[in-house]
Short mmCIF file of C-alpha atoms in Angstrom, two decimals:
data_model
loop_
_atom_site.label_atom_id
_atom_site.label_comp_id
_atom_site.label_asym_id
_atom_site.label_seq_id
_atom_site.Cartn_x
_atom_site.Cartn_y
_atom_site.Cartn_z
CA UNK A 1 -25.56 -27.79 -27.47
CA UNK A 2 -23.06 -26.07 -24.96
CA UNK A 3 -20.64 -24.01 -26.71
CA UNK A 4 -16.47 -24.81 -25.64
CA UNK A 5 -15.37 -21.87 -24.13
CA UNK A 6 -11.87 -23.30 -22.82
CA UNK A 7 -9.11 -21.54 -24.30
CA UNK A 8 -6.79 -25.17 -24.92
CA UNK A 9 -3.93 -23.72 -26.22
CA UNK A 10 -3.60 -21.54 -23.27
CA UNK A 11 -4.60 -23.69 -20.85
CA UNK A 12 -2.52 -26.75 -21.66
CA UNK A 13 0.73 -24.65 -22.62
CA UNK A 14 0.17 -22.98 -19.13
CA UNK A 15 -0.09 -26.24 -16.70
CA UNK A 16 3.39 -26.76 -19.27
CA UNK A 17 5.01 -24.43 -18.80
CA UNK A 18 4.02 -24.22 -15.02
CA UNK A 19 5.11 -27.84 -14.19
CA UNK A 20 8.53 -27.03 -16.21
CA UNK A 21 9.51 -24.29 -13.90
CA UNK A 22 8.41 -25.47 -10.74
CA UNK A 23 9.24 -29.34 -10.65
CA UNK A 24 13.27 -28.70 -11.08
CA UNK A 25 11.85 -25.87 -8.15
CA UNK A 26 10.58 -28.50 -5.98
CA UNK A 27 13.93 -30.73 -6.34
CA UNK A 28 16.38 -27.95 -5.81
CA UNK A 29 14.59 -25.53 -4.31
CA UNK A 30 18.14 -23.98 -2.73
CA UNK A 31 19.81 -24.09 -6.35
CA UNK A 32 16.69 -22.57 -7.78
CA UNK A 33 16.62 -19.84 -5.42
CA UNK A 34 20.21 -18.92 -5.98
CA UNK A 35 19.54 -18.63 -9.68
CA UNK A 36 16.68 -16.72 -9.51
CA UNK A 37 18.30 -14.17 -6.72
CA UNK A 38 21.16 -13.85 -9.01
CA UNK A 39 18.89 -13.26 -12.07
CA UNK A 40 16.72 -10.90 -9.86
CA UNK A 41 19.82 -9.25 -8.10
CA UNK A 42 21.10 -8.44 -11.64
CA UNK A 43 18.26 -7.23 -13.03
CA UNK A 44 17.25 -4.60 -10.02
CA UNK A 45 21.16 -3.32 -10.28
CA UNK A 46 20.97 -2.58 -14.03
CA UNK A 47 17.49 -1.93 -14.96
CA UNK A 48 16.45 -0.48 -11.40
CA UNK A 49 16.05 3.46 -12.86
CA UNK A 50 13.71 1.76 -15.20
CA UNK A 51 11.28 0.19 -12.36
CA UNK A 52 11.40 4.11 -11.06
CA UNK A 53 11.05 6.08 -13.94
CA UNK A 54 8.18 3.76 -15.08
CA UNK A 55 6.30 4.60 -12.27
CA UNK A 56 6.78 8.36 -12.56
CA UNK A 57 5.42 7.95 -16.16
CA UNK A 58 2.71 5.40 -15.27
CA UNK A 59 1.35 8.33 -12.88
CA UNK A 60 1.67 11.10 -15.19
CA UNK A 61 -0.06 9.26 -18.10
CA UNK A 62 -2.68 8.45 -15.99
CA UNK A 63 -3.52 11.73 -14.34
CA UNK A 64 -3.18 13.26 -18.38
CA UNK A 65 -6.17 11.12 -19.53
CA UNK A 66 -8.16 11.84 -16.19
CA UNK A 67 -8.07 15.51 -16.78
CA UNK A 68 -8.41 15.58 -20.57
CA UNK A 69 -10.92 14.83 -22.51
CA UNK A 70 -10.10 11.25 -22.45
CA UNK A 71 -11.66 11.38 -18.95
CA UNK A 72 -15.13 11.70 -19.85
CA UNK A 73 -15.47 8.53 -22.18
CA UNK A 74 -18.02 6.35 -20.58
CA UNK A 75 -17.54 2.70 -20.44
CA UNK A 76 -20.74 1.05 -21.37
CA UNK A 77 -23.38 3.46 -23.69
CA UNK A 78 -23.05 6.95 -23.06
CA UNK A 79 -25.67 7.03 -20.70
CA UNK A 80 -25.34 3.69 -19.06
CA UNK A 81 -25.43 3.91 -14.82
CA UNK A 82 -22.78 2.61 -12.95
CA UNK A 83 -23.43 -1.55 -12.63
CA UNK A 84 -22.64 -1.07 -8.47
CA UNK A 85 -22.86 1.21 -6.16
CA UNK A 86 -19.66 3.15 -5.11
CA UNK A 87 -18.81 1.78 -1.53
CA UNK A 88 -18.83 -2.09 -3.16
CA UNK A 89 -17.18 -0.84 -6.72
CA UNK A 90 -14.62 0.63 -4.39
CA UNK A 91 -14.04 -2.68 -1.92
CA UNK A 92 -13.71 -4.80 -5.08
CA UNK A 93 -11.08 -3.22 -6.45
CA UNK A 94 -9.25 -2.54 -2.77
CA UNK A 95 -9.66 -5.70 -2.06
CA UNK A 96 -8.02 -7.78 -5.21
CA UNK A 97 -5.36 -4.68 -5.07
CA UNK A 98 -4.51 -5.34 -1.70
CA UNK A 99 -4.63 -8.90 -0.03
CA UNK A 100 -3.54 -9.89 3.02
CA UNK A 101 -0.16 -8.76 2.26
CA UNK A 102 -1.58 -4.70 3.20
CA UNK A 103 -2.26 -5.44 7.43
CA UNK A 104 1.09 -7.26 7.26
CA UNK A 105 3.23 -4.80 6.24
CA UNK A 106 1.65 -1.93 7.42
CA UNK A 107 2.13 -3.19 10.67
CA UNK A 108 5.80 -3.97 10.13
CA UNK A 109 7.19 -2.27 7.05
CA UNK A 110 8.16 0.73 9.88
CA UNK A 111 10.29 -1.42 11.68
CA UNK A 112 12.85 -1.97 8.59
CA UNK A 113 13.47 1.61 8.07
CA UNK A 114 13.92 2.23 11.69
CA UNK A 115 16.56 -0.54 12.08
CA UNK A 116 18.37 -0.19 8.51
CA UNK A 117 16.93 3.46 7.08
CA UNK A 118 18.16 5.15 3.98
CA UNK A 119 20.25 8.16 3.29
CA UNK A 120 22.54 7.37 5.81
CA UNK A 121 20.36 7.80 8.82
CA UNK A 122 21.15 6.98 12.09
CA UNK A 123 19.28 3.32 13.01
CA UNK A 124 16.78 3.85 15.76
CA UNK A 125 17.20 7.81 15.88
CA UNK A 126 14.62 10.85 14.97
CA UNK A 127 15.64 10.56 11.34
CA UNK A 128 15.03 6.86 10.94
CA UNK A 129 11.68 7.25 12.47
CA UNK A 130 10.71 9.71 9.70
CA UNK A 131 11.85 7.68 7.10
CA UNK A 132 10.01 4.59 8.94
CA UNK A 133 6.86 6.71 8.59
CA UNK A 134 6.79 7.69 5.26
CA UNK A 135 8.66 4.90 2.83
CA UNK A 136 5.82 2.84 3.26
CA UNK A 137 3.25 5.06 2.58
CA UNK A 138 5.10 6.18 -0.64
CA UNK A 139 5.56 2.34 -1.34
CA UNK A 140 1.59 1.74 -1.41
CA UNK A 141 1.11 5.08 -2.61
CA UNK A 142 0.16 7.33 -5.92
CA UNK A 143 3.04 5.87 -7.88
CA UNK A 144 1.96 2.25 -7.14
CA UNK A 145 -1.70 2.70 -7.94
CA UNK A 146 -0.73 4.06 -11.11
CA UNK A 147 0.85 0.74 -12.16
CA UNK A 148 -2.31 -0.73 -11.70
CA UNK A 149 -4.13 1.53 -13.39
CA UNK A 150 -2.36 1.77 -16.32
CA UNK A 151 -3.24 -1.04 -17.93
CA UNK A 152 -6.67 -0.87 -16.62
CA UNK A 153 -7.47 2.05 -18.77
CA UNK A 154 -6.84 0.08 -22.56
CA UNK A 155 -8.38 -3.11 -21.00
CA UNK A 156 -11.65 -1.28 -20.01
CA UNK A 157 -11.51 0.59 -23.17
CA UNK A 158 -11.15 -2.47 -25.81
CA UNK A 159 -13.64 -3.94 -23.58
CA UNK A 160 -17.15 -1.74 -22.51
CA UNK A 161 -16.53 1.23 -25.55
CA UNK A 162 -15.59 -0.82 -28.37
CA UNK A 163 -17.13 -3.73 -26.83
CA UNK A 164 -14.17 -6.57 -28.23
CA UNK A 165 -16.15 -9.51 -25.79
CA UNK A 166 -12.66 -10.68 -25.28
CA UNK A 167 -11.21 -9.54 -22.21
CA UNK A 168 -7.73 -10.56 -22.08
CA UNK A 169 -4.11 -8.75 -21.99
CA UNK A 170 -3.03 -9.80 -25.59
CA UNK A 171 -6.60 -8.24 -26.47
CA UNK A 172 -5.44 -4.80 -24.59
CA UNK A 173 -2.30 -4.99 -26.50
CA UNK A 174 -3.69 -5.21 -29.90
CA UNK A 175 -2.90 -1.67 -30.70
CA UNK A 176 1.04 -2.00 -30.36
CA UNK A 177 1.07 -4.86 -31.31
CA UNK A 178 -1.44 -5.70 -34.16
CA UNK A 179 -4.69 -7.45 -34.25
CA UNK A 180 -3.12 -10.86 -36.36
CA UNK A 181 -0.31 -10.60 -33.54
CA UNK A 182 -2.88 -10.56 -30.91
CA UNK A 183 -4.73 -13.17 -31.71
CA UNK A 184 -1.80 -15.52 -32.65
CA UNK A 185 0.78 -17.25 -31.07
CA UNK A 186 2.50 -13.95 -29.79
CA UNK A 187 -0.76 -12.63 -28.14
CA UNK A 188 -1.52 -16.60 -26.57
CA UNK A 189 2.50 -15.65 -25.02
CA UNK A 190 1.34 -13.03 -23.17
CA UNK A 191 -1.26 -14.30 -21.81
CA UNK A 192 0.03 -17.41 -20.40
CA UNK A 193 3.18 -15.53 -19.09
CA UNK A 194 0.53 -13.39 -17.47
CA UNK A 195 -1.05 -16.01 -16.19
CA UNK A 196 2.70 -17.76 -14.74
CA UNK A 197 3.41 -13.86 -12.73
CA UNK A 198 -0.21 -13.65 -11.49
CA UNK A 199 0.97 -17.63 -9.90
CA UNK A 200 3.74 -16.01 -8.06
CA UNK A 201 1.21 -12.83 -6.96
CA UNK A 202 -0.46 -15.32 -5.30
CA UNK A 203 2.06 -17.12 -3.85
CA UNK A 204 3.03 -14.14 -2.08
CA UNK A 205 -0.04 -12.90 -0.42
CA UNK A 206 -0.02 -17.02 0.73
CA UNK A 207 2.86 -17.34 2.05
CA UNK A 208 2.53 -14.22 4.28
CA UNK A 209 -1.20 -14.87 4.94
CA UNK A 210 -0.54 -18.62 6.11
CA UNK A 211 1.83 -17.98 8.97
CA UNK A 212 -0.09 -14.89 10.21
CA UNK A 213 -3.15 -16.45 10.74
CA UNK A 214 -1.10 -19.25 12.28
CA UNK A 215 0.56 -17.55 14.47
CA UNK A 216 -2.85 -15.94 15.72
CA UNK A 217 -4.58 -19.25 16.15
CA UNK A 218 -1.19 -20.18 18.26
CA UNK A 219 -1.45 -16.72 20.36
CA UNK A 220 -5.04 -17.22 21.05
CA UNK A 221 -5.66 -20.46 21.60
CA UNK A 222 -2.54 -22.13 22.08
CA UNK A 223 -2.76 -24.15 18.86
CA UNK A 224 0.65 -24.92 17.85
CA UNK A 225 2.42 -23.65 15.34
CA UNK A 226 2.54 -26.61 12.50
CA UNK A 227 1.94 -28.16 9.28
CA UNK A 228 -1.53 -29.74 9.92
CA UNK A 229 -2.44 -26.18 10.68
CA UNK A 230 -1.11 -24.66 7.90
CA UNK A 231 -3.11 -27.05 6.06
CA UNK A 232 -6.35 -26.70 7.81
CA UNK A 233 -6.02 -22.95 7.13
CA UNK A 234 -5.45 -23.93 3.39
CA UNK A 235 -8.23 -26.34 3.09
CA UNK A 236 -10.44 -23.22 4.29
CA UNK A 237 -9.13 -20.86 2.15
CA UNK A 238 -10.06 -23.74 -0.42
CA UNK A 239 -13.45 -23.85 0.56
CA UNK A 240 -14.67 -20.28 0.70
CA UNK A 241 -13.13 -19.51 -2.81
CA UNK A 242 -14.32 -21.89 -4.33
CA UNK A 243 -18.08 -21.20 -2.88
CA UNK A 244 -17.27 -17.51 -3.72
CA UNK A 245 -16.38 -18.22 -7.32
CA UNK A 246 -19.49 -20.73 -7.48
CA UNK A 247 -21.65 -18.02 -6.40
CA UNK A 248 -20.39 -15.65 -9.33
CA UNK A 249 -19.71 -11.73 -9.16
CA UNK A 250 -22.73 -10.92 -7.70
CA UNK A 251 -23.24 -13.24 -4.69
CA UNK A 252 -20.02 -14.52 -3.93
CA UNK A 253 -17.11 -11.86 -4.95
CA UNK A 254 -18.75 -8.71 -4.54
CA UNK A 255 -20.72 -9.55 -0.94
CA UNK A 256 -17.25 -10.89 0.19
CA UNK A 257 -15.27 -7.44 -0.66
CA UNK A 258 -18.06 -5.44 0.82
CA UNK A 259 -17.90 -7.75 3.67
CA UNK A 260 -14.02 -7.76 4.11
CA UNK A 261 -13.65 -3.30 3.70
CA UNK A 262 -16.16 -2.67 6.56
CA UNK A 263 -14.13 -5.43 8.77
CA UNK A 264 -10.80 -3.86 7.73
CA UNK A 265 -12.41 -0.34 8.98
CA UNK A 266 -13.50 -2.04 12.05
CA UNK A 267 -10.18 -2.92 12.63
CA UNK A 268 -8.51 0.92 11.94
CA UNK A 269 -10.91 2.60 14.07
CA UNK A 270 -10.41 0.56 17.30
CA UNK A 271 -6.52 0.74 16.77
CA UNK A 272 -7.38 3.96 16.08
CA UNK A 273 -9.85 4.88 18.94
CA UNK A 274 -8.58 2.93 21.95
CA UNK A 275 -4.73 3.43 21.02
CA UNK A 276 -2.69 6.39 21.79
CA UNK A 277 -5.03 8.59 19.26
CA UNK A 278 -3.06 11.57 19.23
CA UNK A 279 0.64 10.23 18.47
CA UNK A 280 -1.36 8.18 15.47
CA UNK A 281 -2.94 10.99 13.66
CA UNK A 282 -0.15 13.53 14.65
CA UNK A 283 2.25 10.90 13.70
CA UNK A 284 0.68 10.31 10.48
CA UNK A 285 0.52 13.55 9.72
CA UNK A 286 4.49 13.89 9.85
CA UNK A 287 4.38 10.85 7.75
CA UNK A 288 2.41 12.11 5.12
CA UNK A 289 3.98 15.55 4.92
CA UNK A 290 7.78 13.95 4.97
CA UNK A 291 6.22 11.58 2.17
CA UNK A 292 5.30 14.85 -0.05
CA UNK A 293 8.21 16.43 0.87
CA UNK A 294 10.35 13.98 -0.49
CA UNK A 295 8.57 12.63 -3.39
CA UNK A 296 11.21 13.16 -6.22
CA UNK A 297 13.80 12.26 -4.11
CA UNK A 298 12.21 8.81 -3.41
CA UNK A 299 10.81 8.01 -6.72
CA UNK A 300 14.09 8.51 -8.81
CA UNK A 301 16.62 7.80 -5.96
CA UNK A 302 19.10 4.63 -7.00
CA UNK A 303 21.80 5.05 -4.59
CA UNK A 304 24.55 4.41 -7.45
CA UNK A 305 27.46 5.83 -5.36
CA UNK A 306 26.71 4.87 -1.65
CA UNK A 307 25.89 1.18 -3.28
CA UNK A 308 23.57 0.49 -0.27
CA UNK A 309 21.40 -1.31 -2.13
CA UNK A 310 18.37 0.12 -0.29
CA UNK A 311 16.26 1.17 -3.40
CA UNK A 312 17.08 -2.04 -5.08
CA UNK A 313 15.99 -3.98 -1.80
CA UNK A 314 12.46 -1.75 -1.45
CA UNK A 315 11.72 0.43 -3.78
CA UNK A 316 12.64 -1.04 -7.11
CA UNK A 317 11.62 -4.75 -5.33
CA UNK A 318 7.96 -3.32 -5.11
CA UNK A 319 7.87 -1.31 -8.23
CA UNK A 320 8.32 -4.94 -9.38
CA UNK A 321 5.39 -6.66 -8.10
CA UNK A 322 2.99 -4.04 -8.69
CA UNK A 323 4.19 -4.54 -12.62
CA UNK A 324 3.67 -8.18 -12.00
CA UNK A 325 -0.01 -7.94 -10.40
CA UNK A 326 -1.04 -5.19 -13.03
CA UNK A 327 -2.48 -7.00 -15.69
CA UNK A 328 -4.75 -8.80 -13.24
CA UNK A 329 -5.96 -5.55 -11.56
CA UNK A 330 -6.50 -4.11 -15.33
CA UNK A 331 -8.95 -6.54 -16.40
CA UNK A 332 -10.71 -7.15 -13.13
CA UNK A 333 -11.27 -3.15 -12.61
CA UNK A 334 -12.39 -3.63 -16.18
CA UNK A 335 -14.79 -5.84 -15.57
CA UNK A 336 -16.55 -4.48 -12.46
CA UNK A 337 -16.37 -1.03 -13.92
CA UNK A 338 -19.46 -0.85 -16.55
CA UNK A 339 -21.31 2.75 -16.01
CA UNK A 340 -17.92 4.54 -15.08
CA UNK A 341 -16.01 7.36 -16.59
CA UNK A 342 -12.05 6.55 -17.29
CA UNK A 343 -11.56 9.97 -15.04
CA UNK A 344 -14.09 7.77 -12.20
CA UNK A 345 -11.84 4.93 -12.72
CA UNK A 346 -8.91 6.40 -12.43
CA UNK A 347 -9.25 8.28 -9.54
CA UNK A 348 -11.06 5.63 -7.96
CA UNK A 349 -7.45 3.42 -8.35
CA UNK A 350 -5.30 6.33 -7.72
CA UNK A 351 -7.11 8.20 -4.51
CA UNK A 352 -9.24 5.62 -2.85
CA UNK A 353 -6.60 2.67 -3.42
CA UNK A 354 -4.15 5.03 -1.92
CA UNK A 355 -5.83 6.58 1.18
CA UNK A 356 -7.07 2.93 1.75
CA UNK A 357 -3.56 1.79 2.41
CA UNK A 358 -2.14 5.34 4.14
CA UNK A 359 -4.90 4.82 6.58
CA UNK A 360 -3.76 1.24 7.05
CA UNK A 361 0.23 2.02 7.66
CA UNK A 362 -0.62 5.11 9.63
CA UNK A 363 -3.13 3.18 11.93
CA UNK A 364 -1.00 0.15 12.47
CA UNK A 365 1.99 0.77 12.12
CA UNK A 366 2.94 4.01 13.94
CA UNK A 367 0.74 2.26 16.76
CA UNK A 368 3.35 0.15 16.69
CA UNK A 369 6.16 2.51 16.58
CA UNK A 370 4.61 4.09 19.92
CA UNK A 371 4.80 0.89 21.57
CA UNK A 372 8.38 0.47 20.39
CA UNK A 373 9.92 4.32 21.15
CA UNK A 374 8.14 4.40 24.41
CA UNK A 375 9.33 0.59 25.28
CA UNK A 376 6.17 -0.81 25.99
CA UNK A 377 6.56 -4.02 23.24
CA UNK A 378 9.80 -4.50 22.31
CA UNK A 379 8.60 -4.63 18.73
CA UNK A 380 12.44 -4.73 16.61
CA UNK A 381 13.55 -6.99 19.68
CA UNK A 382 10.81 -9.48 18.89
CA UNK A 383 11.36 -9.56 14.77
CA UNK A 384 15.06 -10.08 15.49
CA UNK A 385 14.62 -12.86 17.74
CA UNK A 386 11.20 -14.55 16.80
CA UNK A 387 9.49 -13.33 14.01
CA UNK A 388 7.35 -11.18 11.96
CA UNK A 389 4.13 -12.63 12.79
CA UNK A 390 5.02 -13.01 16.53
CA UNK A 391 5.40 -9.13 16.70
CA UNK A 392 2.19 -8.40 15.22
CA UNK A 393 0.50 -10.58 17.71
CA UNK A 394 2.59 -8.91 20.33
CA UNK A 395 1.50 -5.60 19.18
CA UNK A 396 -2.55 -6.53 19.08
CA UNK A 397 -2.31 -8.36 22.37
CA UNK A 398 -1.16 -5.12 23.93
CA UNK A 399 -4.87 -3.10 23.76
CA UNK A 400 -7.69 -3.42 25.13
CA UNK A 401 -9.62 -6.27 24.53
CA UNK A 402 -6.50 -7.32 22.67
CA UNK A 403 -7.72 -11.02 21.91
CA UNK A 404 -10.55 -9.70 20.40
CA UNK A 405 -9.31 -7.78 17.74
CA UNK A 406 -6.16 -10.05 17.00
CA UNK A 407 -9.43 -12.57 16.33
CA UNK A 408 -10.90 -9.98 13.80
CA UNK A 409 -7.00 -8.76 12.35
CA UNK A 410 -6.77 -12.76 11.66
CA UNK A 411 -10.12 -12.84 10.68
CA UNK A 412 -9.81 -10.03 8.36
CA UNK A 413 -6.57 -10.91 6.57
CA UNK A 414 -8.38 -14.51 6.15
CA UNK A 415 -11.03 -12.83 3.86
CA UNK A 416 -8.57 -10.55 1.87
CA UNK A 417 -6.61 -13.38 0.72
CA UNK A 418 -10.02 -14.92 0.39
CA UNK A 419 -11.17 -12.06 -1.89
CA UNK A 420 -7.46 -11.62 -3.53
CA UNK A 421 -7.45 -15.35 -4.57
CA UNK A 422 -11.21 -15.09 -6.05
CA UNK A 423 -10.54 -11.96 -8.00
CA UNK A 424 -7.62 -13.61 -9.67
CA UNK A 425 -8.71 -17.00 -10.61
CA UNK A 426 -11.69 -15.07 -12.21
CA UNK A 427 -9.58 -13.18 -14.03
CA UNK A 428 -7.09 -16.43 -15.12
CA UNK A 429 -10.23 -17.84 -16.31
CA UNK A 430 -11.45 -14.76 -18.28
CA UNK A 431 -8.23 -14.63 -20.45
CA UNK A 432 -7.94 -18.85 -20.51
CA UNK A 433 -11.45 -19.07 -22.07
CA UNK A 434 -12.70 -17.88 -25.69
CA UNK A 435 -15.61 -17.22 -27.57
CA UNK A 436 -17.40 -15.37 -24.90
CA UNK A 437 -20.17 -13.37 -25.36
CA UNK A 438 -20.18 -9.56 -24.35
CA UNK A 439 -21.01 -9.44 -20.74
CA UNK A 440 -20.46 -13.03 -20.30
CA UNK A 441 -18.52 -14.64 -17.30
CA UNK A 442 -16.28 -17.76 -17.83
CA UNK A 443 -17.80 -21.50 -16.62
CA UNK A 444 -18.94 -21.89 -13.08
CA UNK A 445 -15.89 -24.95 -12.71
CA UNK A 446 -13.56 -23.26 -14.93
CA UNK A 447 -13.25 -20.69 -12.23
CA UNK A 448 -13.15 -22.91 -9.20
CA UNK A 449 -10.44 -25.38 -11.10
CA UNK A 450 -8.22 -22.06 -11.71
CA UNK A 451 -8.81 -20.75 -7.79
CA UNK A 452 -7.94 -24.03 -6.42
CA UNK A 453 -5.25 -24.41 -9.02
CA UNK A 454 -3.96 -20.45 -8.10
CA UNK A 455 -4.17 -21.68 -4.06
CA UNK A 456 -2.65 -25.32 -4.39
CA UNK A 457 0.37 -24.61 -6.43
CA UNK A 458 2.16 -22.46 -3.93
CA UNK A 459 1.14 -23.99 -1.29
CA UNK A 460 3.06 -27.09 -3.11
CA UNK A 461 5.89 -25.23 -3.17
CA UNK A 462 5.91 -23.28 0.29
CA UNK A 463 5.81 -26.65 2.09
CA UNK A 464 8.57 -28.19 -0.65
CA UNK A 465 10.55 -25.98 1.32
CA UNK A 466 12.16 -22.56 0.10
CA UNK A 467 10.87 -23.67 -3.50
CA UNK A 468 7.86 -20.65 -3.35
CA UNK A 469 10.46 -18.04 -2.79
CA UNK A 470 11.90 -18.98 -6.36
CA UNK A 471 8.61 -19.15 -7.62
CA UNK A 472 7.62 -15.46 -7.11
CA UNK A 473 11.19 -14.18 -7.88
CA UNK A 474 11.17 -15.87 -11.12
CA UNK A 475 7.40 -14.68 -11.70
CA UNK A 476 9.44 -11.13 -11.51
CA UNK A 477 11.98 -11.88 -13.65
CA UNK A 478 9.69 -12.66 -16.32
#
């Protein structure tokens, strides 16, 4: 006789919950997104030097276990080997970290700063430019990583060394909380509020991933630009998770991420290689050092006299989302991590999650920057009067073979939502399911039902019109 291993409680009082936020959403999506911006707006302006100061203690705590003796608990036996090898342990967790949303902003984060920089800089001068280099770098950077490792350390923990077979965030927070807390009504709370902000994670990485790969298809092929595309693109996205998940761990997730990181490399080194080489890696270089440089000032900096609302807008905005994607990140490292020390993990997170995306924003986007300070593409010109998405293609179109690898830059931000999307609804149905055994992984089609289910509500609401928008910010909020 098959055992239940559907979580009811969670799942019903999720869809619940869901369908009572987002249907008043769908029929005033313009009232809901005033609400939620005021909400939101109030909450960065008072609470902001808590976002920031978080961070700075997320990355200290984190770096204190790694070099203590913490760091050398194993998670599995004490002699168990890791479960996979390095390169696809690595492109798991870069991949689920990351999306789709990394190529898009590292090739247009820069472009911000160097129209509207902090501190008072000059738009479009010297000083913007080093700002334009370095705030994204410190946005995907140590501090963020931290976030996401942080609660990937207790997860992991609960999980492989005192081997509780229930890998969930109320689980995790069992030791602040209390075991008969956790495993009540407050501990079912968490987890379907964790499961509502992982919703409007992945609304995120699809509403930038959607028009980006439309755009391409319209750039190379002349497909227009429209909503049967859109949903084409969806449809796919559809189909390949929901193989992926079928497939398990194994075959689907972890070929995919292995897969999608040598792709994304691909990309680098051409941009890289057949670009202007020199201005990249010197460029980078000033990026990087401006970055260090100005660490303190960036990670604590609320502008509460000049009011320019620039840390609110970025910084704090970010610090934000990481917090809301966290939990996922915790128990999916956690549950491709069996073999590894909490120092490996850590500094797996922390290093290799943050030279994945420097190498990313100093590849793309001070290639763009060259093209823009040297007025080859009008790259600020184009956002201003097009969009985004049109820039990017602008940008691609301009090297060698440029068709080609704006086909693998679509390509490749296809498969990153592809492996974001997978990561997650395995991880929704980890902490929506009970009674699992140690080791064991949730239902083939409770997986599938929770990626289409993670893919089909925001797509619901990003053609509903502005509704998705509300969604996210009020996935923050909570």
């Amino acid at each position: 006789m098959k055992r239940d291993t559907i979580e009811k409680p969670i799942f019903y009082a999720t869809i619940i919950v869901t369908l009572l936020v987002i249907i008043p959403m769908i029929i005033n999506p313009e009232g809901a997104n005033s609400l939620m911006n005021s909400a939101f707006g109030k909450l960065m302006n008072n609470f902001g030097w808590a976002y920031l100061w978080f961070a700075v203690m997320a990355l200290i705590v984190c770096m204190y276990i790694a070099f203590s003796k913490y760091g050398n608990i194993r998670l599995g036996d004490p002699d168990e080997k890791p479960q996979h090898s390095t390169f696809s342990w690595v492109a798991m967790l870069l991949c689920a970290g990351i999306g789709s949303s990394l190529l898009y902003w590292s090739s247009i984060e820069w472009a911000y700063y160097f129209m509207s920089p902090p501190y008072g800089a000059e738009p479009f001068s010297v000083a913007a430019a080093d700002w334009a280099t370095s705030y994204g770098l410190f946005h995907w950077g140590v501090s963020a990583w931290a976030m996401y490792t942080l609660p990937t350390i207790p997860i992991a923990y609960v999980y492989w060394v005192r081997r509780n077979p229930s890998m969930k965030l109320s689980t995790a927070c069992s030791g602040v909380i209390g075991e008969e807390r956790a495993n009540g009504w407050l501990g079912k709370a968490i987890d379907i509020f964790f499961i509502f902000g992982l919703m409007g994670g992945c609304g995120t990485s699809i509403g930038l991933g959607t028009p980006m790969i439309t755009a391409g298809l319209n750039s190379l092929f002349g497909i227009p630009k429209s909503f049967a595309v859109d949903l084409i693109i969806i449809i796919c996205w559809c189909l390949v998770i929901g193989l992926s998940l079928y497939r398990g761990l194994e075959k689907g997730l972890k070929q995919l991420s292995t897969l999608n990181l040598k792709m994304a490399i691909f990309v680098l080194l051409f941009v890289l290689l057949v670009g202007p080489t020199f201005f990249i890696l010197n460029t980078m270089s000033d990026g990087l050092g401006h970055m260090f440089q100005n660490f303190a000032k960036m990670s604590f900096w609320t502008d509460s006299v000049g009011g320019s609302g620039f840390p609110q807008g970025w910084t704090v905005f970010y610090w934000a989302w990481w917090i809301v994607v966290a939990p996922f990140m915790g128990i999916w490292v956690a549950k491709i991590s069996k073999g590894r020390t909490l120092k490996e993990l850590i500094l797996a997170e922390i290093v290799w999650g943050s030279l994945g995306c420097w190498m990313s924003y100093s590849v793309l986007g001070n290639y763009a920057l060259h093209l823009e300070i040297n007025n080859i593409v009008p790259i600020t010109e184009i956002i201003a009067n097009q969009s985004t998405y049109d820039a990017i293609c602008a940008m691609l179109l301009n090297l060698p073979m440029g068709k080609v690898i704006l086909f693998m830059f679509v390509s490749t931000m296809f498969i990153f939502l592809s492996t974001t999307m997978d990561s997650a609804a395995f991880t929704t149905a980890l902490v929506a399911s009970k009674d699992l055994e140690f080791g064991e992984d949730p239902v083939k089609w409770y997986r599938v039902f929770w990626g289409f289910l993670l893919a089909a509500l925001p797509i619901a609401l990003l053609f509903s019109g502005g509704a998705l928008r509300a969604l996210q910010t009020s996935s923050a909020v909570a």
